[in-house]
Amino acid sequence: MRIGMLTSGGDCQSLNATMRGVAKTLYENVEDVTIFGFLEGYKGLMYGEYEKMSSGNFSGILTEGGTILGTSRQPFKLMKQPDPDGNDKVQLMKGTYKRLKLDCLVMLGGNGSHKTANLLREEGLNVVTLPKTIDNDLWGTDMTFGFQSAVNIATNAIDCIHTTAASHGRVFIVEVMGHKAGWLTLHAGIAGGADIILIPEIPYDIKYVVDAINKRKKQGKRFTILAVAEGALSVEDAALSKKEFKEKRKNWKFPSISYEIAHAIQDMAGEEVRITVPGHTQRGGEPCPYDRVLSTRLGAAAAGMIMRQEYGNMAGIRNNKIVSVPLQEVAGKLKTVNPDDPIIMEAKSIGICFGDNPIAR
Ligand code: F6P
């Protein structure tokens, strides 16, 4: 059996653990297996840059962050455009697959990478995928690997801010990654005891944010901590068309949304605000135990799909059961936080402000 493997898009903590799960299962159950590890994601597949792997390559990597294969961003929207030398990228990838006589390509990636995987499936390649991203925004799975590890790091950042905030009596903002989804901010915000959580799915009205800060002051609380998603949106911004929003952000004087919010809080509440952006630390370091288990389960499941020739699917998890999700269902869909989800209601019931009207609760 000849298998190609690649990691695509932004990295996360549990990519190696997942590849190990796939490889160990194959080596354990298939007599003759050769794995070709493509370097730097789809780029390696396009240009035939790979390493012939052996079982030793997958030993000792369960706890290692990053990816032993390297990764790169190859945006889906550019996949149908020729490369700098005028070559058709899809044909290049198909060419490598055919030349190496692969039986299947295993792709570990997030949203954009799944669109490309689905395109390769449509082009006739056998593809099996695994859901990677700290954003947890991949459709078809309750959980993506990397997410819980990132929650740990973002929570730790909020925990650290808590002690200094308590000493100084200031307003603090911790800006959390997550792209256009609020999962990471929501979970780290609740776990870290943030007083205000702002996520893209619930556009905030700065008036309610300031009210929540003032309310805490009146209660004698010396500090307020906001967990703000990098993709958080004000009600005004949420009402803009895509074009208007792009235009506004082009001439923006702030480096990120937290700075705009801090500026408004300083103006309206006269409060000193400090901003912490943990940034890419949220994707770094070792995978947490939850992710190691999830990666092992998903990896074993993906190998099972390959052995049964159930191609064209992503291994996911729903209600703690491993499931197989058709790629055409995953590609192009985003899983975002439902503002009416019980977790939001529960968070609101303990007094967490989401920047929306508290009367409507
Ligand atoms: O998708 C993972 C993610 O870390 C997002 O949370 C973030 O918006 C983005 O990638 C950052 O991308 P890059 O590493 O290319 O700066």
PDB file of N, CA, C and O in Angstrom, residues 10 22 32 35 61 76-77 83 90 96 118 151 162 171 202 236-237 243 245 264 267 270 276 291 303 309 354:
ATOM      1  N   GLY A  10      -2.279  26.601   8.769  1.00  0.00           N
ATOM      2  CA  GLY A  10      -1.656  26.942  10.056  1.00  0.00           C
ATOM      3  C   GLY A  10      -1.451  25.676  10.882  1.00  0.00           C
ATOM      4  O   GLY A  10      -2.292  24.784  10.861  1.00  0.00           O
ATOM      5  N   VAL A  22      -2.283   7.520  12.530  1.00  0.00           N
ATOM      6  CA  VAL A  22      -2.537   6.931  11.198  1.00  0.00           C
ATOM      7  C   VAL A  22      -1.444   5.905  10.886  1.00  0.00           C
ATOM      8  O   VAL A  22      -1.724   4.744  10.536  1.00  0.00           O
ATOM      9  N   ASP A  32       2.499  -4.549   3.791  1.00  0.00           N
ATOM     10  CA  ASP A  32       3.477  -3.791   3.024  1.00  0.00           C
ATOM     11  C   ASP A  32       2.958  -2.362   2.845  1.00  0.00           C
ATOM     12  O   ASP A  32       2.093  -2.115   2.000  1.00  0.00           O
ATOM     13  N   ILE A  35       4.927   5.036   3.243  1.00  0.00           N
ATOM     14  CA  ILE A  35       4.325   6.372   3.428  1.00  0.00           C
ATOM     15  C   ILE A  35       5.267   7.433   2.866  1.00  0.00           C
ATOM     16  O   ILE A  35       6.457   7.467   3.191  1.00  0.00           O
ATOM     17  N   ILE A  61       6.897  11.057  18.705  1.00  0.00           N
ATOM     18  CA  ILE A  61       6.353  12.364  18.292  1.00  0.00           C
ATOM     19  C   ILE A  61       4.972  12.646  18.884  1.00  0.00           C
ATOM     20  O   ILE A  61       4.381  13.686  18.606  1.00  0.00           O
ATOM     21  N   PHE A  76      -7.080  28.184  -1.131  1.00  0.00           N
ATOM     22  CA  PHE A  76      -7.919  27.473  -2.102  1.00  0.00           C
ATOM     23  C   PHE A  76      -8.250  28.367  -3.294  1.00  0.00           C
ATOM     24  O   PHE A  76      -8.248  27.918  -4.445  1.00  0.00           O
ATOM     25  N   LYS A  77      -8.520  29.656  -3.012  1.00  0.00           N
ATOM     26  CA  LYS A  77      -8.913  30.558  -4.114  1.00  0.00           C
ATOM     27  C   LYS A  77      -7.795  30.712  -5.160  1.00  0.00           C
ATOM     28  O   LYS A  77      -8.057  31.128  -6.287  1.00  0.00           O
ATOM     29  N   ASP A  83       0.763  28.477 -11.220  1.00  0.00           N
ATOM     30  CA  ASP A  83       1.881  28.851 -10.345  1.00  0.00           C
ATOM     31  C   ASP A  83       2.780  29.854 -11.083  1.00  0.00           C
ATOM     32  O   ASP A  83       2.517  30.164 -12.256  1.00  0.00           O
ATOM     33  N   VAL A  90      -3.379  22.013  -9.835  1.00  0.00           N
ATOM     34  CA  VAL A  90      -4.125  20.766  -9.618  1.00  0.00           C
ATOM     35  C   VAL A  90      -3.489  19.638 -10.441  1.00  0.00           C
ATOM     36  O   VAL A  90      -3.321  18.514  -9.960  1.00  0.00           O
ATOM     37  N   THR A  96       2.031  14.191  -9.361  1.00  0.00           N
ATOM     38  CA  THR A  96       2.859  13.577  -8.305  1.00  0.00           C
ATOM     39  C   THR A  96       2.167  12.326  -7.763  1.00  0.00           C
ATOM     40  O   THR A  96       2.796  11.281  -7.559  1.00  0.00           O
ATOM     41  N   ASN A 118     -11.267  18.304  -1.241  1.00  0.00           N
ATOM     42  CA  ASN A 118     -12.484  17.920  -1.953  1.00  0.00           C
ATOM     43  C   ASN A 118     -12.317  18.077  -3.467  1.00  0.00           C
ATOM     44  O   ASN A 118     -12.809  17.267  -4.252  1.00  0.00           O
ATOM     45  N   VAL A 151      -6.976  26.073  23.951  1.00  0.00           N
ATOM     46  CA  VAL A 151      -7.807  26.560  25.064  1.00  0.00           C
ATOM     47  C   VAL A 151      -6.944  26.630  26.334  1.00  0.00           C
ATOM     48  O   VAL A 151      -6.998  27.606  27.083  1.00  0.00           O
ATOM     49  N   HIS A 162      -5.098  37.670  35.477  1.00  0.00           N
ATOM     50  CA  HIS A 162      -5.923  37.792  36.678  1.00  0.00           C
ATOM     51  C   HIS A 162      -5.125  38.290  37.878  1.00  0.00           C
ATOM     52  O   HIS A 162      -5.569  39.179  38.603  1.00  0.00           O
ATOM     53  N   VAL A 171      -8.503  47.675  33.776  1.00  0.00           N
ATOM     54  CA  VAL A 171      -9.250  46.859  32.806  1.00  0.00           C
ATOM     55  C   VAL A 171      -8.222  46.196  31.887  1.00  0.00           C
ATOM     56  O   VAL A 171      -7.300  46.861  31.398  1.00  0.00           O
ATOM     57  N   ILE A 202     -21.680  37.103  18.242  1.00  0.00           N
ATOM     58  CA  ILE A 202     -22.572  37.997  18.996  1.00  0.00           C
ATOM     59  C   ILE A 202     -21.992  39.412  18.894  1.00  0.00           C
ATOM     60  O   ILE A 202     -21.124  39.793  19.696  1.00  0.00           O
ATOM     61  N   GLU A 236     -22.108  47.883  14.746  1.00  0.00           N
ATOM     62  CA  GLU A 236     -21.974  48.773  13.576  1.00  0.00           C
ATOM     63  C   GLU A 236     -21.211  48.044  12.450  1.00  0.00           C
ATOM     64  O   GLU A 236     -21.624  48.067  11.293  1.00  0.00           O
ATOM     65  N   ASP A 237     -20.124  47.381  12.808  1.00  0.00           N
ATOM     66  CA  ASP A 237     -19.327  46.679  11.784  1.00  0.00           C
ATOM     67  C   ASP A 237     -20.099  45.493  11.203  1.00  0.00           C
ATOM     68  O   ASP A 237     -19.982  45.186  10.014  1.00  0.00           O
ATOM     69  N   LYS A 243     -17.949  44.743   1.358  1.00  0.00           N
ATOM     70  CA  LYS A 243     -17.112  45.749   0.699  1.00  0.00           C
ATOM     71  C   LYS A 243     -16.842  46.929   1.641  1.00  0.00           C
ATOM     72  O   LYS A 243     -15.712  47.401   1.773  1.00  0.00           O
ATOM     73  N   PHE A 245     -16.971  46.899   4.882  1.00  0.00           N
ATOM     74  CA  PHE A 245     -16.133  46.445   5.996  1.00  0.00           C
ATOM     75  C   PHE A 245     -14.663  46.427   5.588  1.00  0.00           C
ATOM     76  O   PHE A 245     -13.797  46.915   6.306  1.00  0.00           O
ATOM     77  N   ALA A 264     -12.187  52.854  22.950  1.00  0.00           N
ATOM     78  CA  ALA A 264     -13.564  53.250  23.277  1.00  0.00           C
ATOM     79  C   ALA A 264     -13.802  53.190  24.790  1.00  0.00           C
ATOM     80  O   ALA A 264     -14.450  54.082  25.355  1.00  0.00           O
ATOM     81  N   ASP A 267     -12.209  56.120  26.476  1.00  0.00           N
ATOM     82  CA  ASP A 267     -13.004  57.313  26.171  1.00  0.00           C
ATOM     83  C   ASP A 267     -14.268  57.395  27.012  1.00  0.00           C
ATOM     84  O   ASP A 267     -14.573  58.413  27.598  1.00  0.00           O
ATOM     85  N   GLY A 270     -13.346  56.184  31.078  1.00  0.00           N
ATOM     86  CA  GLY A 270     -12.182  56.814  31.707  1.00  0.00           C
ATOM     87  C   GLY A 270     -11.288  55.802  32.397  1.00  0.00           C
ATOM     88  O   GLY A 270     -10.586  56.128  33.354  1.00  0.00           O
ATOM     89  N   THR A 276      -3.285  42.320  26.102  1.00  0.00           N
ATOM     90  CA  THR A 276      -2.341  41.209  25.939  1.00  0.00           C
ATOM     91  C   THR A 276      -2.782  40.373  24.738  1.00  0.00           C
ATOM     92  O   THR A 276      -3.956  40.002  24.648  1.00  0.00           O
ATOM     93  N   ASP A 291      -6.104  16.205  23.494  1.00  0.00           N
ATOM     94  CA  ASP A 291      -5.774  16.181  22.061  1.00  0.00           C
ATOM     95  C   ASP A 291      -4.995  14.924  21.676  1.00  0.00           C
ATOM     96  O   ASP A 291      -5.166  14.386  20.584  1.00  0.00           O
ATOM     97  N   ALA A 303      -6.938   5.557   9.310  1.00  0.00           N
ATOM     98  CA  ALA A 303      -6.245   4.380   8.768  1.00  0.00           C
ATOM     99  C   ALA A 303      -7.251   3.277   8.458  1.00  0.00           C
ATOM    100  O   ALA A 303      -7.144   2.599   7.424  1.00  0.00           O
ATOM    101  N   GLN A 309     -10.889   1.058   2.145  1.00  0.00           N
ATOM    102  CA  GLN A 309     -11.042   1.836   0.901  1.00  0.00           C
ATOM    103  C   GLN A 309     -12.273   2.738   0.942  1.00  0.00           C
ATOM    104  O   GLN A 309     -12.956   2.930  -0.079  1.00  0.00           O
ATOM    105  N   PHE A 354     -21.717  39.539  27.219  1.00  0.00           N
ATOM    106  CA  PHE A 354     -21.293  39.230  25.842  1.00  0.00           C
ATOM    107  C   PHE A 354     -21.403  40.466  24.936  1.00  0.00           C
ATOM    108  O   PHE A 354     -21.334  40.352  23.721  1.00  0.00           O
TER     109      PHE A 354
END
